[in-house]
Amino acid sequence: MKDTLSNANFPLTSTGATYHLGCSPGQLANRIIIVGDFSRARRIAALFDDAASKQGIFENHSSRQFLTLTGTFHSTPVSVVAIGMGFPLVDFFLREARKVVQGEMCVIRLGSCGSLDKTIGLGSVVVPRRSHGVVRNYDWFHEGTSDEERRGSKPYQVTRGIDVEPGVHDALLAELEGNKPAADEELFNGHPPSCVGGVVNGSADSFYSSQGRSDPAFWDENEGWVEEMVKGWGMQTLEMETFVLQSLAHSANKAAEAQGKGEEQRVRTGAVQMIFANRHTSDFIKPQEVDVLERWAGEAVLRTLIGGVELHHTMDDGVWNN
Ligand code: DUR
């Protein structure tokens, strides 16, 4: 970003672009899909109106690697943003998006996850109904912590769960159910992809330690942790973003309410998770299988954003500059 930034509390350029996301007011729609990587963002944006000609599609690749693509889907403005992975990236995204979007927002995370549930295998797409944070207890590993203190605490912690708004959950599930891909004998052992709602998710602060993956190169003390999450919290899927999105949206909504703008500034959230890893069998998904799930889920999320979730206060009639 070459422009000079002002305001150390919330750095902005002279055009109002935020420091990391790099979007100015008018460049981000009220309805947003967030994904982890560029190619997924581009494949979803290929479903936008006039995608082939790129007419009316705004694109911004920030120096901090956020890729924003804004266009319309069935004439309604939508954005897809590749934010990367993990808690801090969700925080950057939501705070900076809130800064430049006027009105209500609906933000859906579309990403991959690992499954802890034998009945939810590769080839499934799930809609969580609740998400917990799963975090490493850094103090437990601190060299100043005594063995006695370690016995009285745990190396990993699980937060209270946050429920997904039922209307968003149900709309996402209905769109997935209504457009299921057909079976293909080359993919998913010949079984058709399936979708499952009502799932309990954990969003972890690591792909490795707090998700119970063992790594002899690190002291992680996570043997049996997956089983504990299943027993203690009914955890079925693990990824790294949904909980933070929900928790921060709640904070945004509380702040808006306190300012008497609870309705106009409401942030609504949801998630769709594609099972890429089966933690029972250690199977990982094949690239051709990813394509099928991504197209199905991407379209379902876009349809939900424009039809399944109604927003009343938007910039839909505003313009953005290409
Ligand atoms: N992810 C996990 N765990 C898995 C599979 C997928 O965290 O087992 C998600 C979260 C993150 C990315 O965005 O995919 C890491 O590969």
PDB file of N, CA and C in Angstrom, residues 81-126:
ATOM      1  N   VAL A  81     -14.143 -13.052  -0.610  1.00  0.00           N
ATOM      2  CA  VAL A  81     -12.839 -12.580  -0.138  1.00  0.00           C
ATOM      3  C   VAL A  81     -12.006 -13.767   0.325  1.00  0.00           C
ATOM      4  N   ALA A  82     -10.805 -13.887  -0.237  1.00  0.00           N
ATOM      5  CA  ALA A  82      -9.852 -14.894   0.252  1.00  0.00           C
ATOM      6  C   ALA A  82      -9.070 -14.234   1.377  1.00  0.00           C
ATOM      7  N   ILE A  83      -9.252 -14.753   2.586  1.00  0.00           N
ATOM      8  CA  ILE A  83      -8.633 -14.108   3.761  1.00  0.00           C
ATOM      9  C   ILE A  83      -7.463 -14.900   4.321  1.00  0.00           C
ATOM     10  N   GLY A  84      -7.307 -16.149   3.871  1.00  0.00           N
ATOM     11  CA  GLY A  84      -6.318 -17.009   4.516  1.00  0.00           C
ATOM     12  C   GLY A  84      -6.984 -17.813   5.625  1.00  0.00           C
ATOM     13  N   MET A  85      -6.184 -18.265   6.569  1.00  0.00           N
ATOM     14  CA  MET A  85      -6.681 -19.217   7.564  1.00  0.00           C
ATOM     15  C   MET A  85      -6.423 -18.752   8.993  1.00  0.00           C
ATOM     16  N   GLY A  86      -7.275 -19.178   9.895  1.00  0.00           N
ATOM     17  CA  GLY A  86      -6.979 -19.013  11.314  1.00  0.00           C
ATOM     18  C   GLY A  86      -7.598 -17.789  11.964  1.00  0.00           C
ATOM     19  N   PHE A  87      -7.543 -17.782  13.293  1.00  0.00           N
ATOM     20  CA  PHE A  87      -8.217 -16.742  14.086  1.00  0.00           C
ATOM     21  C   PHE A  87      -7.833 -15.309  13.692  1.00  0.00           C
ATOM     22  N   PRO A  88      -6.538 -14.971  13.633  1.00  0.00           N
ATOM     23  CA  PRO A  88      -6.202 -13.550  13.396  1.00  0.00           C
ATOM     24  C   PRO A  88      -6.686 -13.032  12.051  1.00  0.00           C
ATOM     25  N   LEU A  89      -6.714 -13.876  11.033  1.00  0.00           N
ATOM     26  CA  LEU A  89      -7.147 -13.413   9.714  1.00  0.00           C
ATOM     27  C   LEU A  89      -8.644 -13.093   9.708  1.00  0.00           C
ATOM     28  N   VAL A  90      -9.406 -13.853  10.486  1.00  0.00           N
ATOM     29  CA  VAL A  90     -10.840 -13.568  10.594  1.00  0.00           C
ATOM     30  C   VAL A  90     -11.038 -12.231  11.300  1.00  0.00           C
ATOM     31  N   ASP A  91     -10.217 -11.983  12.299  1.00  0.00           N
ATOM     32  CA  ASP A  91     -10.286 -10.719  13.042  1.00  0.00           C
ATOM     33  C   ASP A  91      -9.953  -9.528  12.124  1.00  0.00           C
ATOM     34  N   PHE A  92      -8.857  -9.640  11.376  1.00  0.00           N
ATOM     35  CA  PHE A  92      -8.519  -8.579  10.403  1.00  0.00           C
ATOM     36  C   PHE A  92      -9.698  -8.339   9.464  1.00  0.00           C
ATOM     37  N   PHE A  93     -10.193  -9.450   8.919  1.00  0.00           N
ATOM     38  CA  PHE A  93     -11.240  -9.321   7.905  1.00  0.00           C
ATOM     39  C   PHE A  93     -12.491  -8.648   8.472  1.00  0.00           C
ATOM     40  N   LEU A  94     -13.026  -9.182   9.569  1.00  0.00           N
ATOM     41  CA  LEU A  94     -14.342  -8.694   9.999  1.00  0.00           C
ATOM     42  C   LEU A  94     -14.281  -7.243  10.473  1.00  0.00           C
ATOM     43  N   ARG A  95     -13.237  -6.894  11.194  1.00  0.00           N
ATOM     44  CA  ARG A  95     -13.134  -5.515  11.683  1.00  0.00           C
ATOM     45  C   ARG A  95     -12.953  -4.534  10.529  1.00  0.00           C
ATOM     46  N   GLU A  96     -12.132  -4.912   9.551  1.00  0.00           N
ATOM     47  CA  GLU A  96     -11.867  -3.983   8.447  1.00  0.00           C
ATOM     48  C   GLU A  96     -13.032  -3.956   7.449  1.00  0.00           C
ATOM     49  N   ALA A  97     -13.730  -5.078   7.322  1.00  0.00           N
ATOM     50  CA  ALA A  97     -14.918  -5.089   6.451  1.00  0.00           C
ATOM     51  C   ALA A  97     -16.010  -4.218   7.068  1.00  0.00           C
ATOM     52  N   ARG A  98     -16.189  -4.359   8.393  1.00  0.00           N
ATOM     53  CA  ARG A  98     -17.211  -3.568   9.088  1.00  0.00           C
ATOM     54  C   ARG A  98     -16.948  -2.066   8.916  1.00  0.00           C
ATOM     55  N   LYS A  99     -15.648  -1.705   8.850  1.00  0.00           N
ATOM     56  CA  LYS A  99     -15.268  -0.303   8.719  1.00  0.00           C
ATOM     57  C   LYS A  99     -15.721   0.291   7.384  1.00  0.00           C
ATOM     58  N   VAL A 100     -15.742  -0.521   6.324  1.00  0.00           N
ATOM     59  CA  VAL A 100     -16.029   0.035   4.994  1.00  0.00           C
ATOM     60  C   VAL A 100     -17.403  -0.318   4.446  1.00  0.00           C
ATOM     61  N   VAL A 101     -18.148  -1.179   5.154  1.00  0.00           N
ATOM     62  CA  VAL A 101     -19.496  -1.535   4.670  1.00  0.00           C
ATOM     63  C   VAL A 101     -20.539  -0.819   5.515  1.00  0.00           C
ATOM     64  N   GLN A 102     -21.446  -0.148   4.855  1.00  0.00           N
ATOM     65  CA  GLN A 102     -22.575   0.484   5.531  1.00  0.00           C
ATOM     66  C   GLN A 102     -23.729  -0.495   5.572  1.00  0.00           C
ATOM     67  N   GLY A 103     -24.421  -0.579   6.713  1.00  0.00           N
ATOM     68  CA  GLY A 103     -25.636  -1.386   6.774  1.00  0.00           C
ATOM     69  C   GLY A 103     -25.399  -2.792   7.280  1.00  0.00           C
ATOM     70  N   GLU A 104     -26.429  -3.630   7.101  1.00  0.00           N
ATOM     71  CA  GLU A 104     -26.349  -5.015   7.571  1.00  0.00           C
ATOM     72  C   GLU A 104     -25.338  -5.785   6.741  1.00  0.00           C
ATOM     73  N   MET A 105     -24.741  -6.781   7.375  1.00  0.00           N
ATOM     74  CA  MET A 105     -23.842  -7.664   6.633  1.00  0.00           C
ATOM     75  C   MET A 105     -24.250  -9.109   6.875  1.00  0.00           C
ATOM     76  N   CYS A 106     -24.036  -9.941   5.857  1.00  0.00           N
ATOM     77  CA  CYS A 106     -24.135 -11.387   6.063  1.00  0.00           C
ATOM     78  C   CYS A 106     -22.828 -11.983   5.569  1.00  0.00           C
ATOM     79  N   VAL A 107     -22.116 -12.638   6.458  1.00  0.00           N
ATOM     80  CA  VAL A 107     -20.800 -13.202   6.142  1.00  0.00           C
ATOM     81  C   VAL A 107     -20.844 -14.715   6.358  1.00  0.00           C
ATOM     82  N   ILE A 108     -20.574 -15.459   5.308  1.00  0.00           N
ATOM     83  CA  ILE A 108     -20.557 -16.920   5.414  1.00  0.00           C
ATOM     84  C   ILE A 108     -19.141 -17.423   5.135  1.00  0.00           C
ATOM     85  N   ARG A 109     -18.621 -18.214   6.040  1.00  0.00           N
ATOM     86  CA  ARG A 109     -17.324 -18.858   5.810  1.00  0.00           C
ATOM     87  C   ARG A 109     -17.577 -20.149   5.035  1.00  0.00           C
ATOM     88  N   LEU A 110     -16.888 -20.282   3.916  1.00  0.00           N
ATOM     89  CA  LEU A 110     -16.915 -21.548   3.185  1.00  0.00           C
ATOM     90  C   LEU A 110     -15.503 -22.101   3.215  1.00  0.00           C
ATOM     91  N   GLY A 111     -15.334 -23.224   3.896  1.00  0.00           N
ATOM     92  CA  GLY A 111     -13.986 -23.757   4.025  1.00  0.00           C
ATOM     93  C   GLY A 111     -13.988 -25.264   4.184  1.00  0.00           C
ATOM     94  N   SER A 112     -12.815 -25.775   4.446  1.00  0.00           N
ATOM     95  CA  SER A 112     -12.693 -27.209   4.633  1.00  0.00           C
ATOM     96  C   SER A 112     -12.550 -27.508   6.117  1.00  0.00           C
ATOM     97  N   CYS A 113     -12.711 -28.770   6.458  1.00  0.00           N
ATOM     98  CA  CYS A 113     -12.564 -29.151   7.866  1.00  0.00           C
ATOM     99  C   CYS A 113     -12.180 -30.614   7.947  1.00  0.00           C
ATOM    100  N   GLY A 114     -11.829 -31.042   9.132  1.00  0.00           N
ATOM    101  CA  GLY A 114     -11.596 -32.449   9.391  1.00  0.00           C
ATOM    102  C   GLY A 114     -12.804 -33.007  10.126  1.00  0.00           C
ATOM    103  N   SER A 115     -13.113 -34.271   9.903  1.00  0.00           N
ATOM    104  CA  SER A 115     -14.260 -34.886  10.570  1.00  0.00           C
ATOM    105  C   SER A 115     -13.816 -35.820  11.678  1.00  0.00           C
ATOM    106  N   LEU A 116     -14.458 -35.688  12.844  1.00  0.00           N
ATOM    107  CA  LEU A 116     -14.195 -36.582  13.974  1.00  0.00           C
ATOM    108  C   LEU A 116     -15.307 -37.618  14.093  1.00  0.00           C
ATOM    109  N   ASP A 117     -16.292 -37.496  13.216  1.00  0.00           N
ATOM    110  CA  ASP A 117     -17.514 -38.297  13.316  1.00  0.00           C
ATOM    111  C   ASP A 117     -17.503 -39.367  12.225  1.00  0.00           C
ATOM    112  N   LYS A 118     -17.548 -40.644  12.659  1.00  0.00           N
ATOM    113  CA  LYS A 118     -17.472 -41.758  11.698  1.00  0.00           C
ATOM    114  C   LYS A 118     -18.584 -41.704  10.663  1.00  0.00           C
ATOM    115  N   THR A 119     -19.716 -41.091  11.016  1.00  0.00           N
ATOM    116  CA  THR A 119     -20.848 -41.074  10.084  1.00  0.00           C
ATOM    117  C   THR A 119     -20.743 -39.919   9.074  1.00  0.00           C
ATOM    118  N   ILE A 120     -19.766 -39.031   9.264  1.00  0.00           N
ATOM    119  CA  ILE A 120     -19.596 -37.903   8.332  1.00  0.00           C
ATOM    120  C   ILE A 120     -18.229 -38.043   7.669  1.00  0.00           C
ATOM    121  N   GLY A 121     -18.217 -38.610   6.465  1.00  0.00           N
ATOM    122  CA  GLY A 121     -16.945 -38.927   5.824  1.00  0.00           C
ATOM    123  C   GLY A 121     -16.566 -37.949   4.734  1.00  0.00           C
ATOM    124  N   LEU A 122     -15.476 -38.247   4.020  1.00  0.00           N
ATOM    125  CA  LEU A 122     -15.063 -37.450   2.869  1.00  0.00           C
ATOM    126  C   LEU A 122     -16.237 -37.441   1.884  1.00  0.00           C
ATOM    127  N   GLY A 123     -16.466 -36.316   1.263  1.00  0.00           N
ATOM    128  CA  GLY A 123     -17.600 -36.237   0.334  1.00  0.00           C
ATOM    129  C   GLY A 123     -18.816 -35.645   1.009  1.00  0.00           C
ATOM    130  N   SER A 124     -18.708 -35.278   2.269  1.00  0.00           N
ATOM    131  CA  SER A 124     -19.839 -34.619   2.934  1.00  0.00           C
ATOM    132  C   SER A 124     -19.561 -33.127   3.032  1.00  0.00           C
ATOM    133  N   VAL A 125     -20.648 -32.382   3.014  1.00  0.00           N
ATOM    134  CA  VAL A 125     -20.589 -30.948   3.269  1.00  0.00           C
ATOM    135  C   VAL A 125     -21.497 -30.711   4.467  1.00  0.00           C
ATOM    136  N   VAL A 126     -21.001 -30.011   5.482  1.00  0.00           N
ATOM    137  CA  VAL A 126     -21.796 -29.846   6.692  1.00  0.00           C
ATOM    138  C   VAL A 126     -22.091 -28.376   6.974  1.00  0.00           C
TER     139      VAL A 126
END
